[in-house]
Amino acid sequence: EVQLVESGGGLVQPGGSLRLSCEASGFTFRSYWMHWVRQRPGKGLMWVSRIYIDGAKTTHTTYADSVKGRFTISRDNARDTLYLQMNRLAVEDTAVYYCVRDGGSTETFLDNWGQGILVTVSS
Amino acid sequence: QSVLTQPPSVSAAPGQKVTISCSGGSSNIGGNSVSWYQQLPGTAPKLLIYDNDQRPSEIPDRFSGSKSGTSATLGITGLQTGDEADYYCGTWESSLSAVVFGGGTKLTVL
């Protein structure tokens, strides 16, 4: 059974930093693109970032414009763990953050979601 | 403002059928596959449809998907009160190299 368990959320002041982690199990983690998706309170889904490390050990990452330069996605395939380093946090970054597996090979679809972790940015 | 456009809400009676539309453009739906997600209240989203019309094995055949040009549609037949949820379409946006979602549609089963 695929499991994705996020941790590291909480309350942080504007301008602060936080690192989210996502421990994966039940599948061959290194073989999949992994994503972060967030959802502000009462709002819709917003994609944040994705990452993959290919056979040549090249890391491929993509970011939403709203987090580019502030957030950094990374992964440790030896530990089956996905990370999201969030710097210069703003009130608008308050959201539930989901760790998500990409089930596609040539097309993207998000087939397994973690339970989500709440990040609150407030003074 | 979402890249993909969905109606904010739809409703129908138990046992009836409902469709939810998702409209985009040539750089997203027009050139990439569409997926649909169901989010029950207070829970994480769940994949319903992928590659426009494919269902994961655990999803009942009451749920179906289709795509034509730059639009996609989710269909749900035999509506049940347990289907009350928010539904989102998603796809790859080639011009942004990003995943994009619709704004979500709230389904009410009257």
mmCIF file of C-alpha atoms in Angstrom:
data_model
loop_
_atom_site.group_PDB
_atom_site.id
_atom_site.type_symbol
_atom_site.label_atom_id
_atom_site.label_comp_id
_atom_site.label_asym_id
_atom_site.label_seq_id
_atom_site.Cartn_x
_atom_site.Cartn_y
_atom_site.Cartn_z
ATOM 1 C CA GLU A 1 0.000 0.000 0.000
ATOM 2 C CA VAL A 2 1.336 3.400 -0.988
ATOM 3 C CA GLN A 3 1.743 5.733 1.978
ATOM 4 C CA LEU A 4 2.867 9.347 2.037
ATOM 5 C CA VAL A 5 3.257 10.969 5.438
ATOM 6 C CA GLU A 6 4.019 14.672 5.723
ATOM 7 C CA SER A 7 5.603 16.356 8.715
ATOM 8 C CA GLY A 8 7.231 19.645 9.644
ATOM 9 C CA GLY A 9 4.279 21.998 9.407
ATOM 10 C CA GLY A 10 3.231 24.531 11.997
ATOM 11 C CA LEU A 11 3.090 28.217 12.816
ATOM 12 C CA VAL A 12 5.791 30.531 11.505
ATOM 13 C CA GLN A 13 6.129 34.301 11.346
ATOM 14 C CA PRO A 14 6.127 36.189 8.042
ATOM 15 C CA GLY A 15 9.625 36.163 6.591
ATOM 16 C CA GLY A 16 10.473 32.938 8.368
ATOM 17 C CA SER A 17 11.406 29.504 7.091
ATOM 18 C CA LEU A 18 10.060 25.997 7.421
ATOM 19 C CA ARG A 19 11.035 22.620 5.970
ATOM 20 C CA LEU A 20 8.402 20.037 5.164
ATOM 21 C CA SER A 21 9.222 16.354 4.889
ATOM 22 C CA CYS A 22 7.298 13.504 3.321
ATOM 23 C CA GLU A 23 8.176 9.894 4.086
ATOM 24 C CA ALA A 24 7.114 7.496 1.346
ATOM 25 C CA SER A 25 6.535 3.762 1.560
ATOM 26 C CA GLY A 26 4.885 0.966 -0.375
ATOM 27 C CA PHE A 27 6.471 1.743 -3.750
ATOM 28 C CA THR A 28 9.843 2.283 -5.445
ATOM 29 C CA PHE A 29 10.214 5.946 -4.520
ATOM 30 C CA ARG A 30 13.158 6.742 -6.796
ATOM 31 C CA SER A 31 11.164 5.716 -9.893
ATOM 32 C CA TYR A 32 8.518 8.417 -9.587
ATOM 33 C CA TRP A 33 8.202 12.124 -10.049
ATOM 34 C CA MET A 34 7.022 13.630 -6.746
ATOM 35 C CA HIS A 35 5.051 16.840 -6.242
ATOM 36 C CA TRP A 36 3.923 19.289 -3.618
ATOM 37 C CA VAL A 37 0.405 20.709 -3.971
ATOM 38 C CA ARG A 38 -1.118 23.202 -1.567
ATOM 39 C CA GLN A 39 -4.614 24.322 -0.675
ATOM 40 C CA ARG A 40 -5.337 27.576 1.101
ATOM 41 C CA PRO A 41 -8.179 27.454 3.653
ATOM 42 C CA GLY A 42 -11.484 27.187 1.816
ATOM 43 C CA LYS A 43 -9.815 27.472 -1.595
ATOM 44 C CA GLY A 44 -8.880 25.210 -4.486
ATOM 45 C CA LEU A 45 -5.797 23.176 -5.280
ATOM 46 C CA MET A 46 -2.590 24.900 -6.330
ATOM 47 C CA TRP A 47 0.438 23.043 -7.623
ATOM 48 C CA VAL A 48 3.713 24.080 -6.013
ATOM 49 C CA SER A 49 6.617 22.039 -7.380
ATOM 50 C CA ARG A 50 7.835 18.681 -8.694
ATOM 51 C CA ILE A 51 11.096 16.717 -8.736
ATOM 52 C CA TYR A 52 12.713 13.692 -10.337
ATOM 53 C CA ILE A 53 16.252 12.335 -10.399
ATOM 54 C CA ASP A 54 17.064 10.451 -13.576
ATOM 55 C CA GLY A 55 19.432 7.573 -14.205
ATOM 56 C CA ALA A 56 22.302 9.959 -14.840
ATOM 57 C CA LYS A 57 21.726 11.402 -11.348
ATOM 58 C CA THR A 58 20.467 14.660 -12.874
ATOM 59 C CA THR A 59 17.841 16.373 -10.743
ATOM 60 C CA HIS A 60 14.862 17.814 -12.591
ATOM 61 C CA THR A 61 12.724 20.364 -10.791
ATOM 62 C CA THR A 62 9.906 22.731 -11.704
ATOM 63 C CA TYR A 63 8.220 25.410 -9.610
ATOM 64 C CA ALA A 64 5.089 27.505 -9.672
ATOM 65 C CA ASP A 65 5.891 31.164 -10.350
ATOM 66 C CA SER A 66 4.484 32.196 -6.973
ATOM 67 C CA VAL A 67 7.117 30.187 -5.057
ATOM 68 C CA LYS A 68 10.084 30.323 -7.450
ATOM 69 C CA GLY A 69 13.165 31.646 -5.699
ATOM 70 C CA ARG A 70 11.666 31.127 -2.232
ATOM 71 C CA PHE A 71 10.890 27.396 -2.099
ATOM 72 C CA THR A 72 13.270 24.529 -2.866
ATOM 73 C CA ILE A 73 12.135 20.989 -3.503
ATOM 74 C CA SER A 74 14.524 18.111 -2.919
ATOM 75 C CA ARG A 75 14.498 14.390 -2.299
ATOM 76 C CA ASP A 76 16.630 11.686 -0.737
ATOM 77 C CA ASN A 77 16.012 8.493 -2.650
ATOM 78 C CA ALA A 78 18.052 6.507 -0.137
ATOM 79 C CA ARG A 79 15.658 7.562 2.613
ATOM 80 C CA ASP A 80 12.479 7.549 0.446
ATOM 81 C CA THR A 81 11.837 11.105 1.563
ATOM 82 C CA LEU A 82 10.669 14.252 -0.212
ATOM 83 C CA TYR A 83 11.350 17.739 1.134
ATOM 84 C CA LEU A 84 10.139 21.276 0.641
ATOM 85 C CA GLN A 85 12.304 24.062 2.040
ATOM 86 C CA MET A 86 10.181 27.193 2.320
ATOM 87 C CA ASN A 87 11.947 30.528 2.862
ATOM 88 C CA ARG A 88 10.698 34.131 3.040
ATOM 89 C CA LEU A 89 7.256 32.853 3.930
ATOM 90 C CA ALA A 90 4.295 35.183 3.462
ATOM 91 C CA VAL A 91 0.773 35.144 4.897
ATOM 92 C CA GLU A 92 -0.433 33.989 1.467
ATOM 93 C CA ASP A 93 1.597 30.777 1.875
ATOM 94 C CA THR A 94 -0.754 29.653 4.652
ATOM 95 C CA ALA A 95 -2.192 26.393 3.389
ATOM 96 C CA VAL A 96 -2.407 22.648 3.746
ATOM 97 C CA TYR A 97 0.541 21.177 1.834
ATOM 98 C CA TYR A 98 0.129 17.778 0.222
ATOM 99 C CA CYS A 99 2.905 15.425 -0.805
ATOM 100 C CA VAL A 100 1.798 13.685 -3.995
ATOM 101 C CA ARG A 101 3.075 10.895 -6.231
ATOM 102 C CA ASP A 102 2.909 11.266 -10.006
ATOM 103 C CA GLY A 103 1.569 8.046 -11.473
ATOM 104 C CA GLY A 104 2.234 8.978 -15.080
ATOM 105 C CA SER A 105 5.134 8.053 -17.308
ATOM 106 C CA THR A 106 4.560 10.274 -20.325
ATOM 107 C CA GLU A 107 1.593 12.215 -18.913
ATOM 108 C CA THR A 108 1.204 13.728 -15.457
ATOM 109 C CA PHE A 109 -1.480 12.588 -13.063
ATOM 110 C CA LEU A 110 -1.392 12.623 -9.280
ATOM 111 C CA ASP A 111 -2.368 9.165 -8.117
ATOM 112 C CA ASN A 112 -1.477 9.097 -4.433
ATOM 113 C CA TRP A 113 -1.810 11.954 -1.948
ATOM 114 C CA GLY A 114 -0.586 12.331 1.614
ATOM 115 C CA GLN A 115 -2.993 13.424 4.336
ATOM 116 C CA GLY A 116 -1.633 16.979 4.176
ATOM 117 C CA ILE A 117 0.170 19.188 6.673
ATOM 118 C CA LEU A 118 -0.929 22.651 7.739
ATOM 119 C CA VAL A 119 1.446 25.580 7.446
ATOM 120 C CA THR A 120 0.274 28.802 9.071
ATOM 121 C CA VAL A 121 2.154 32.034 8.430
ATOM 122 C CA SER A 122 1.094 34.675 10.912
ATOM 123 C CA SER A 123 2.522 37.215 13.312
ATOM 124 C CA GLN B 1 -8.081 33.012 -11.511
ATOM 125 C CA SER B 2 -7.538 29.365 -12.536
ATOM 126 C CA VAL B 3 -6.105 28.381 -15.906
ATOM 127 C CA LEU B 4 -8.841 25.767 -16.255
ATOM 128 C CA THR B 5 -12.488 26.809 -15.924
ATOM 129 C CA GLN B 6 -15.038 24.730 -14.039
ATOM 130 C CA PRO B 7 -18.562 25.622 -12.883
ATOM 131 C CA PRO B 8 -18.491 26.543 -9.171
ATOM 132 C CA SER B 9 -21.336 24.181 -8.342
ATOM 133 C CA VAL B 10 -23.645 21.526 -9.727
ATOM 134 C CA SER B 11 -26.489 19.634 -8.140
ATOM 135 C CA ALA B 12 -28.743 16.707 -8.872
ATOM 136 C CA ALA B 13 -30.992 14.238 -7.095
ATOM 137 C CA PRO B 14 -29.888 10.815 -5.838
ATOM 138 C CA GLY B 15 -29.844 8.272 -8.624
ATOM 139 C CA GLN B 16 -29.542 10.918 -11.325
ATOM 140 C CA LYS B 17 -26.598 11.776 -13.575
ATOM 141 C CA VAL B 18 -24.453 14.900 -13.505
ATOM 142 C CA THR B 19 -21.653 16.228 -15.686
ATOM 143 C CA ILE B 20 -18.894 18.657 -14.734
ATOM 144 C CA SER B 21 -17.092 20.569 -17.443
ATOM 145 C CA CYS B 22 -13.484 21.738 -17.545
ATOM 146 C CA SER B 23 -12.443 24.236 -20.189
ATOM 147 C CA GLY B 24 -8.894 25.168 -21.101
ATOM 148 C CA GLY B 25 -6.723 25.979 -24.073
ATOM 149 C CA SER B 26 -4.327 24.539 -26.609
ATOM 150 C CA SER B 27 -1.334 24.655 -24.270
ATOM 151 C CA ASN B 28 -3.008 22.653 -21.536
ATOM 152 C CA ILE B 29 -6.019 20.422 -22.224
ATOM 153 C CA GLY B 30 -5.553 20.704 -25.982
ATOM 154 C CA GLY B 31 -2.123 19.094 -25.849
ATOM 155 C CA ASN B 32 -2.089 17.018 -22.670
ATOM 156 C CA SER B 33 -4.153 14.443 -20.837
ATOM 157 C CA VAL B 34 -6.695 15.451 -18.215
ATOM 158 C CA SER B 35 -7.163 13.976 -14.759
ATOM 159 C CA TRP B 36 -9.992 14.413 -12.272
ATOM 160 C CA TYR B 37 -9.856 14.455 -8.489
ATOM 161 C CA GLN B 38 -12.513 14.064 -5.804
ATOM 162 C CA GLN B 39 -12.090 15.783 -2.461
ATOM 163 C CA LEU B 40 -14.533 14.723 0.213
ATOM 164 C CA PRO B 41 -14.998 17.198 3.071
ATOM 165 C CA GLY B 42 -11.997 17.316 5.358
ATOM 166 C CA THR B 43 -9.932 14.812 3.372
ATOM 167 C CA ALA B 44 -7.122 14.797 0.832
ATOM 168 C CA PRO B 45 -7.973 14.714 -2.879
ATOM 169 C CA LYS B 46 -8.278 11.324 -4.551
ATOM 170 C CA LEU B 47 -7.603 10.455 -8.198
ATOM 171 C CA LEU B 48 -10.822 9.580 -10.053
ATOM 172 C CA ILE B 49 -9.854 9.687 -13.730
ATOM 173 C CA TYR B 50 -6.484 9.840 -15.496
ATOM 174 C CA ASP B 51 -5.412 10.004 -19.135
ATOM 175 C CA ASN B 52 -8.771 11.645 -19.984
ATOM 176 C CA ASP B 53 -10.943 8.568 -19.540
ATOM 177 C CA GLN B 54 -9.125 5.925 -17.492
ATOM 178 C CA ARG B 55 -10.280 4.861 -14.042
ATOM 179 C CA PRO B 56 -8.017 3.508 -11.306
ATOM 180 C CA SER B 57 -9.118 -0.012 -10.442
ATOM 181 C CA GLU B 58 -10.790 1.030 -7.193
ATOM 182 C CA ILE B 59 -12.986 3.703 -8.793
ATOM 183 C CA PRO B 60 -16.504 2.472 -9.717
ATOM 184 C CA ASP B 61 -17.667 2.719 -13.312
ATOM 185 C CA ARG B 62 -20.289 5.278 -12.271
ATOM 186 C CA PHE B 63 -17.470 7.762 -12.846
ATOM 187 C CA SER B 64 -16.366 8.492 -16.406
ATOM 188 C CA GLY B 65 -14.229 11.024 -18.220
ATOM 189 C CA SER B 66 -13.966 12.359 -21.726
ATOM 190 C CA LYS B 67 -12.024 14.994 -23.629
ATOM 191 C CA SER B 68 -12.699 16.857 -26.823
ATOM 192 C CA GLY B 69 -10.367 19.540 -28.107
ATOM 193 C CA THR B 70 -9.676 21.982 -25.286
ATOM 194 C CA SER B 71 -12.444 20.776 -22.969
ATOM 195 C CA ALA B 72 -12.990 17.788 -20.724
ATOM 196 C CA THR B 73 -15.999 16.398 -18.907
ATOM 197 C CA LEU B 74 -16.473 14.287 -15.799
ATOM 198 C CA GLY B 75 -19.670 12.258 -15.639
ATOM 199 C CA ILE B 76 -21.182 10.675 -12.562
ATOM 200 C CA THR B 77 -24.198 8.379 -12.821
ATOM 201 C CA GLY B 78 -26.352 6.835 -10.107
ATOM 202 C CA LEU B 79 -25.612 9.729 -7.759
ATOM 203 C CA GLN B 80 -25.263 8.925 -4.088
ATOM 204 C CA THR B 81 -25.162 11.232 -1.090
ATOM 205 C CA GLY B 82 -21.605 10.011 -0.537
ATOM 206 C CA ASP B 83 -20.611 11.632 -3.840
ATOM 207 C CA GLU B 84 -21.046 15.091 -2.327
ATOM 208 C CA ALA B 85 -17.577 16.561 -2.669
ATOM 209 C CA ASP B 86 -15.429 19.050 -4.512
ATOM 210 C CA TYR B 87 -14.218 17.891 -7.918
ATOM 211 C CA TYR B 88 -11.120 19.248 -9.658
ATOM 212 C CA CYS B 89 -9.765 18.787 -13.146
ATOM 213 C CA GLY B 90 -6.018 18.972 -13.726
ATOM 214 C CA THR B 91 -3.528 18.796 -16.533
ATOM 215 C CA TRP B 92 -0.043 19.881 -17.601
ATOM 216 C CA GLU B 93 0.355 23.447 -18.813
ATOM 217 C CA SER B 94 3.071 23.325 -21.461
ATOM 218 C CA SER B 95 3.647 27.096 -21.600
ATOM 219 C CA LEU B 96 4.387 27.240 -17.851
ATOM 220 C CA SER B 97 5.909 23.771 -17.335
ATOM 221 C CA ALA B 98 3.476 23.416 -14.477
ATOM 222 C CA VAL B 99 0.520 21.362 -13.315
ATOM 223 C CA VAL B 100 -2.675 23.398 -13.407
ATOM 224 C CA PHE B 101 -6.047 22.756 -11.812
ATOM 225 C CA GLY B 102 -9.546 24.021 -12.336
ATOM 226 C CA GLY B 103 -11.092 26.113 -9.594
ATOM 227 C CA GLY B 104 -13.140 23.152 -8.403
ATOM 228 C CA THR B 105 -16.821 22.243 -8.593
ATOM 229 C CA LYS B 106 -18.917 21.559 -5.520
ATOM 230 C CA LEU B 107 -21.360 18.721 -6.114
ATOM 231 C CA THR B 108 -24.534 18.700 -4.063
ATOM 232 C CA VAL B 109 -26.752 15.627 -4.116
ATOM 233 C CA LEU B 110 -30.171 16.969 -3.193
#
